[in-house]
PDB file of C-alpha atoms in Angstrom:
ATOM      1  CA  UNK H   1     -51.643  18.246 -43.911  1.00 85.00           C
ATOM      2  CA  UNK H   2     -54.541  16.835 -42.234  1.00 94.00           C
ATOM      3  CA  UNK H   3     -55.561  14.854 -38.873  1.00 97.00           C
ATOM      4  CA  UNK H   4     -58.735  13.065 -39.910  1.00 97.00           C
ATOM      5  CA  UNK H   5     -58.816  10.292 -36.782  1.00 98.00           C
ATOM      6  CA  UNK H   6     -56.961   9.943 -33.202  1.00 98.00           C
ATOM      7  CA  UNK H   7     -55.800   6.985 -31.368  1.00 98.00           C
ATOM      8  CA  UNK H   8     -54.255   7.273 -28.578  1.00 98.00           C
ATOM      9  CA  UNK H   9     -52.934   3.234 -27.716  1.00 95.00           C
ATOM     10  CA  UNK H  10     -50.012   4.009 -25.436  1.00 85.00           C
ATOM     11  CA  UNK H  11     -50.270   2.440 -21.820  1.00 92.00           C
ATOM     12  CA  UNK H  12     -47.913   0.628 -18.895  1.00 93.00           C
ATOM     13  CA  UNK H  13     -49.243  -2.184 -16.541  1.00 91.00           C
ATOM     14  CA  UNK H  14     -47.206  -0.961 -13.631  1.00 93.00           C
ATOM     15  CA  UNK H  15     -46.110  -3.257 -10.809  1.00 93.00           C
ATOM     16  CA  UNK H  16     -48.234  -5.432  -9.088  1.00 94.00           C
ATOM     17  CA  UNK H  17     -48.763  -4.831  -5.246  1.00 97.00           C
ATOM     18  CA  UNK H  18     -51.048  -4.800  -2.953  1.00 98.00           C
ATOM     19  CA  UNK H  19     -52.632  -0.555  -2.578  1.00 97.00           C
ATOM     20  CA  UNK H  20     -51.032  -0.234   0.844  1.00 98.00           C
ATOM     21  CA  UNK H  21     -48.041  -1.320  -0.434  1.00 98.00           C
ATOM     22  CA  UNK H  22     -48.313   0.390  -3.581  1.00 97.00           C
ATOM     23  CA  UNK H  23     -44.589   3.290  -3.914  1.00 97.00           C
ATOM     24  CA  UNK H  24     -46.602   6.513  -4.931  1.00 97.00           C
ATOM     25  CA  UNK H  25     -44.455   7.115  -7.511  1.00 98.00           C
ATOM     26  CA  UNK H  26     -45.340   4.075  -9.736  1.00 97.00           C
ATOM     27  CA  UNK H  27     -48.914   5.390  -9.191  1.00 98.00           C
ATOM     28  CA  UNK H  28     -47.961   8.488 -10.895  1.00 98.00           C
ATOM     29  CA  UNK H  29     -45.618   6.902 -13.561  1.00 98.00           C
ATOM     30  CA  UNK H  30     -49.466   4.462 -13.829  1.00 97.00           C
ATOM     31  CA  UNK H  31     -51.920   6.698 -14.561  1.00 98.00           C
ATOM     32  CA  UNK H  32     -49.510   9.079 -16.149  1.00 98.00           C
ATOM     33  CA  UNK H  33     -48.953   6.889 -19.309  1.00 97.00           C
ATOM     34  CA  UNK H  34     -52.396   5.481 -19.735  1.00 97.00           C
ATOM     35  CA  UNK H  35     -54.680   8.285 -18.024  1.00 98.00           C
ATOM     36  CA  UNK H  36     -52.816  12.016 -18.355  1.00 98.00           C
ATOM     37  CA  UNK H  37     -51.378  10.677 -21.124  1.00 98.00           C
ATOM     38  CA  UNK H  38     -55.204  10.208 -23.201  1.00 98.00           C
ATOM     39  CA  UNK H  39     -56.118  13.657 -21.737  1.00 98.00           C
ATOM     40  CA  UNK H  40     -52.898  15.524 -23.749  1.00 98.00           C
ATOM     41  CA  UNK H  41     -53.240  13.680 -27.032  1.00 98.00           C
ATOM     42  CA  UNK H  42     -57.405  14.600 -26.867  1.00 98.00           C
ATOM     43  CA  UNK H  43     -56.545  18.071 -25.707  1.00 98.00           C
ATOM     44  CA  UNK H  44     -54.392  18.854 -29.153  1.00 98.00           C
ATOM     45  CA  UNK H  45     -56.045  16.289 -31.279  1.00 98.00           C
ATOM     46  CA  UNK H  46     -59.368  17.764 -30.865  1.00 98.00           C
ATOM     47  CA  UNK H  47     -58.674  21.563 -32.463  1.00 97.00           C
ATOM     48  CA  UNK H  48     -56.830  19.524 -34.778  1.00 97.00           C
ATOM     49  CA  UNK H  49     -59.713  17.193 -36.357  1.00 98.00           C
ATOM     50  CA  UNK H  50     -62.404  19.666 -36.080  1.00 97.00           C
ATOM     51  CA  UNK H  51     -60.209  22.477 -37.540  1.00 96.00           C
ATOM     52  CA  UNK H  52     -59.001  19.829 -40.747  1.00 95.00           C
ATOM     53  CA  UNK H  53     -62.437  17.561 -40.831  1.00 92.00           C
ATOM     54  CA  UNK H  54     -65.430  19.997 -39.975  1.00 90.00           C
ATOM     55  CA  UNK H  55     -66.435  17.785 -36.911  1.00 86.00           C
ATOM     56  CA  UNK H  56     -66.442  14.581 -39.275  1.00 93.00           C
ATOM     57  CA  UNK H  57     -63.482  13.098 -37.682  1.00 97.00           C
ATOM     58  CA  UNK H  58     -63.071  10.109 -34.883  1.00 98.00           C
ATOM     59  CA  UNK H  59     -60.569   9.224 -32.115  1.00 98.00           C
ATOM     60  CA  UNK H  60     -60.412   6.287 -30.865  1.00 98.00           C
ATOM     61  CA  UNK H  61     -58.479   5.432 -26.858  1.00 98.00           C
ATOM     62  CA  UNK H  62     -56.810   1.895 -26.512  1.00 97.00           C
ATOM     63  CA  UNK H  63     -58.550   1.384 -22.598  1.00 96.00           C
ATOM     64  CA  UNK H  64     -59.260  -2.493 -21.218  1.00 93.00           C
ATOM     65  CA  UNK H  65     -61.498  -5.025 -20.157  1.00 91.00           C
ATOM     66  CA  UNK H  66     -59.999  -4.046 -17.383  1.00 89.00           C
ATOM     67  CA  UNK H  67     -61.194  -0.539 -17.260  1.00 93.00           C
ATOM     68  CA  UNK H  68     -65.080  -2.065 -16.625  1.00 95.00           C
ATOM     69  CA  UNK H  69     -63.496  -4.487 -13.648  1.00 94.00           C
ATOM     70  CA  UNK H  70     -61.802  -4.915 -11.107  1.00 93.00           C
ATOM     71  CA  UNK H  71     -58.393  -6.770 -10.239  1.00 92.00           C
ATOM     72  CA  UNK H  72     -56.310  -7.360  -7.045  1.00 95.00           C
ATOM     73  CA  UNK H  73     -52.600  -5.913  -6.966  1.00 96.00           C
ATOM     74  CA  UNK H  74     -53.106  -3.795  -9.773  1.00 94.00           C
ATOM     75  CA  UNK H  75     -54.951  -1.004  -8.508  1.00 96.00           C
ATOM     76  CA  UNK H  76     -53.205   2.074 -10.753  1.00 97.00           C
ATOM     77  CA  UNK H  77     -53.750   0.011 -13.792  1.00 95.00           C
ATOM     78  CA  UNK H  78     -57.633  -0.848 -12.879  1.00 95.00           C
ATOM     79  CA  UNK H  79     -58.174   3.187 -11.942  1.00 97.00           C
ATOM     80  CA  UNK H  80     -56.276   4.178 -14.662  1.00 97.00           C
ATOM     81  CA  UNK H  81     -58.296   2.247 -17.249  1.00 96.00           C
ATOM     82  CA  UNK H  82     -61.743   2.855 -15.841  1.00 97.00           C
ATOM     83  CA  UNK H  83     -60.410   6.493 -15.635  1.00 98.00           C
ATOM     84  CA  UNK H  84     -60.050   6.263 -19.322  1.00 98.00           C
ATOM     85  CA  UNK H  85     -63.105   4.713 -20.177  1.00 98.00           C
ATOM     86  CA  UNK H  86     -64.849   7.665 -18.239  1.00 98.00           C
ATOM     87  CA  UNK H  87     -62.957  10.907 -19.901  1.00 98.00           C
ATOM     88  CA  UNK H  88     -63.644   9.305 -22.682  1.00 98.00           C
ATOM     89  CA  UNK H  89     -67.064   9.078 -21.958  1.00 98.00           C
ATOM     90  CA  UNK H  90     -67.185  13.226 -21.098  1.00 98.00           C
ATOM     91  CA  UNK H  91     -65.237  14.235 -23.750  1.00 98.00           C
ATOM     92  CA  UNK H  92     -67.751  12.337 -26.434  1.00 98.00           C
ATOM     93  CA  UNK H  93     -70.401  14.452 -24.714  1.00 98.00           C
ATOM     94  CA  UNK H  94     -68.096  18.332 -24.718  1.00 98.00           C
ATOM     95  CA  UNK H  95     -68.247  16.988 -28.168  1.00 98.00           C
ATOM     96  CA  UNK H  96     -70.368  15.098 -30.433  1.00 98.00           C
ATOM     97  CA  UNK H  97     -72.855  18.002 -31.074  1.00 97.00           C
ATOM     98  CA  UNK H  98     -69.828  18.941 -33.350  1.00 97.00           C
ATOM     99  CA  UNK H  99     -69.808  15.519 -35.166  1.00 97.00           C
ATOM    100  CA  UNK H 100     -66.690  15.052 -33.214  1.00 98.00           C
ATOM    101  CA  UNK H 101     -67.061  10.569 -32.160  1.00 98.00           C
ATOM    102  CA  UNK H 102     -65.087   9.841 -29.553  1.00 98.00           C
ATOM    103  CA  UNK H 103     -64.601   5.942 -28.444  1.00 98.00           C
ATOM    104  CA  UNK H 104     -62.820   3.719 -26.174  1.00 98.00           C
ATOM    105  CA  UNK H 105     -61.534   0.185 -27.443  1.00 97.00           C
ATOM    106  CA  UNK H 106     -61.125  -2.662 -24.628  1.00 96.00           C
ATOM    107  CA  UNK H 107     -59.393  -5.226 -25.018  1.00 93.00           C
ATOM    108  CA  UNK H 108     -58.067  -8.326 -23.009  1.00 89.00           C
ATOM    109  CA  UNK H 109     -55.564 -10.040 -24.160  1.00 85.00           C
ATOM    110  CA  UNK H 110     -53.837  -8.838 -26.745  1.00 86.00           C
ATOM    111  CA  UNK H 111     -50.766 -10.630 -28.449  1.00 81.00           C
ATOM    112  CA  UNK H 112     -48.043  -7.892 -27.736  1.00 80.00           C
ATOM    113  CA  UNK H 113     -45.427  -7.937 -25.971  1.00 80.00           C
ATOM    114  CA  UNK H 114     -46.550  -5.369 -22.153  1.00 81.00           C
ATOM    115  CA  UNK H 115     -49.248  -9.329 -22.195  1.00 78.00           C
ATOM    116  CA  UNK H 116     -46.087 -11.476 -22.350  1.00 82.00           C
ATOM    117  CA  UNK H 117     -44.863  -9.304 -19.142  1.00 82.00           C
ATOM    118  CA  UNK H 118     -48.359  -9.606 -17.216  1.00 82.00           C
ATOM    119  CA  UNK H 119     -48.454 -13.557 -18.195  1.00 80.00           C
ATOM    120  CA  UNK H 120     -44.692 -14.609 -18.334  1.00 87.00           C
ATOM    121  CA  UNK H 121     -43.089 -15.017 -21.704  1.00 86.00           C
ATOM    122  CA  UNK H 122     -44.710 -16.489 -24.882  1.00 87.00           C
ATOM    123  CA  UNK H 123     -44.192 -19.919 -24.523  1.00 88.00           C
ATOM    124  CA  UNK H 124     -46.771 -22.352 -25.879  1.00 88.00           C
ATOM    125  CA  UNK H 125     -47.942 -23.144 -22.731  1.00 91.00           C
ATOM    126  CA  UNK H 126     -48.212 -19.988 -21.283  1.00 87.00           C
ATOM    127  CA  UNK H 127     -50.676 -18.752 -24.521  1.00 85.00           C
ATOM    128  CA  UNK H 128     -52.410 -21.882 -24.266  1.00 89.00           C
ATOM    129  CA  UNK H 129     -53.338 -20.494 -20.218  1.00 90.00           C
ATOM    130  CA  UNK H 130     -54.028 -17.297 -21.637  1.00 83.00           C
ATOM    131  CA  UNK H 131     -56.558 -17.854 -24.230  1.00 88.00           C
ATOM    132  CA  UNK H 132     -58.184 -20.972 -21.977  1.00 90.00           C
ATOM    133  CA  UNK H 133     -59.043 -17.168 -20.052  1.00 89.00           C
ATOM    134  CA  UNK H 134     -61.574 -17.109 -22.372  1.00 88.00           C
ATOM    135  CA  UNK H 135     -64.935 -18.135 -23.618  1.00 91.00           C
ATOM    136  CA  UNK H 136     -63.366 -17.869 -27.062  1.00 94.00           C
ATOM    137  CA  UNK H 137     -60.181 -20.211 -26.020  1.00 92.00           C
ATOM    138  CA  UNK H 138     -59.131 -17.634 -28.310  1.00 90.00           C
ATOM    139  CA  UNK H 139     -55.797 -14.812 -27.353  1.00 89.00           C
ATOM    140  CA  UNK H 140     -56.540 -11.133 -29.619  1.00 91.00           C
ATOM    141  CA  UNK H 141     -54.301 -10.041 -32.529  1.00 91.00           C
ATOM    142  CA  UNK H 142     -52.828  -6.319 -32.978  1.00 92.00           C
ATOM    143  CA  UNK H 143     -54.477  -6.434 -36.218  1.00 95.00           C
ATOM    144  CA  UNK H 144     -57.576  -7.386 -34.935  1.00 95.00           C
ATOM    145  CA  UNK H 145     -57.742  -4.172 -32.551  1.00 95.00           C
ATOM    146  CA  UNK H 146     -56.569  -2.457 -35.920  1.00 96.00           C
ATOM    147  CA  UNK H 147     -59.606  -4.171 -37.171  1.00 97.00           C
ATOM    148  CA  UNK H 148     -61.865  -2.460 -34.594  1.00 97.00           C
ATOM    149  CA  UNK H 149     -60.773   1.239 -34.523  1.00 98.00           C
ATOM    150  CA  UNK H 150     -61.502   1.030 -37.930  1.00 98.00           C
ATOM    151  CA  UNK H 151     -63.960   0.277 -37.978  1.00 98.00           C
ATOM    152  CA  UNK H 152     -64.672   3.084 -35.062  1.00 98.00           C
ATOM    153  CA  UNK H 153     -63.071   5.692 -37.194  1.00 98.00           C
ATOM    154  CA  UNK H 154     -65.498   4.399 -40.257  1.00 97.00           C
ATOM    155  CA  UNK H 155     -68.736   5.960 -41.997  1.00 96.00           C
ATOM    156  CA  UNK H 156     -69.956   2.667 -40.515  1.00 98.00           C
ATOM    157  CA  UNK H 157     -69.348   3.182 -36.962  1.00 98.00           C
ATOM    158  CA  UNK H 158     -70.996   7.320 -38.153  1.00 97.00           C
ATOM    159  CA  UNK H 159     -73.762   7.276 -34.638  1.00 97.00           C
ATOM    160  CA  UNK H 160     -71.021   5.578 -32.248  1.00 98.00           C
ATOM    161  CA  UNK H 161     -69.631   7.860 -29.836  1.00 98.00           C
ATOM    162  CA  UNK H 162     -69.162   7.849 -26.257  1.00 98.00           C
ATOM    163  CA  UNK H 163     -68.865   4.209 -26.351  1.00 97.00           C
ATOM    164  CA  UNK H 164     -66.672   1.760 -24.333  1.00 98.00           C
ATOM    165  CA  UNK H 165     -65.902  -1.130 -27.626  1.00 97.00           C
ATOM    166  CA  UNK H 166     -65.428  -4.618 -25.975  1.00 97.00           C
ATOM    167  CA  UNK H 167     -63.083  -6.660 -28.203  1.00 94.00           C
ATOM    168  CA  UNK H 168     -62.090  -9.970 -25.664  1.00 93.00           C
ATOM    169  CA  UNK H 169     -63.493 -13.226 -26.804  1.00 92.00           C
ATOM    170  CA  UNK H 170     -65.664 -13.071 -24.585  1.00 91.00           C
ATOM    171  CA  UNK H 171     -64.128 -12.665 -21.242  1.00 93.00           C
ATOM    172  CA  UNK H 172     -66.504  -9.586 -19.144  1.00 92.00           C
ATOM    173  CA  UNK H 173     -69.838 -12.586 -19.565  1.00 91.00           C
ATOM    174  CA  UNK H 174     -68.221 -14.554 -18.181  1.00 87.00           C
TER     175      UNK H 174
END
């Protein structure tokens, strides 16, 4: 009967193509899921969280490390994830005075079917190649992402809002 926390974790990678050749309908689909989806979730979560918690709640938008860097041939994915991080920061500023904390989780490779599609499978060779892209030499798990989300929703993160929390095994440090 209450909504204390929201976690918005939906995304699609979209087709790969240079921007000039990118199909508009595919652009709309990727941005619709990755950005408009986050907006709509927050639009309807915020009133309930404020009412149910008196403002002592949190929202975590799962973005991507690609929301902090560029990338060729995936412009709608990159743009939508940058926009999701910016949207998170803007909305955090609106609701911080009411006590509602809103953050983004920016991951790199996570062991999911989406990663398998991007890199061409989950064979030991592919997984080793993906792990080697990270200074940690590892790929994160959905459970590690859940732990980060739980921390961002917890009282231990009571002073954290408007933050793009990077969890990427050192990928962006390069």
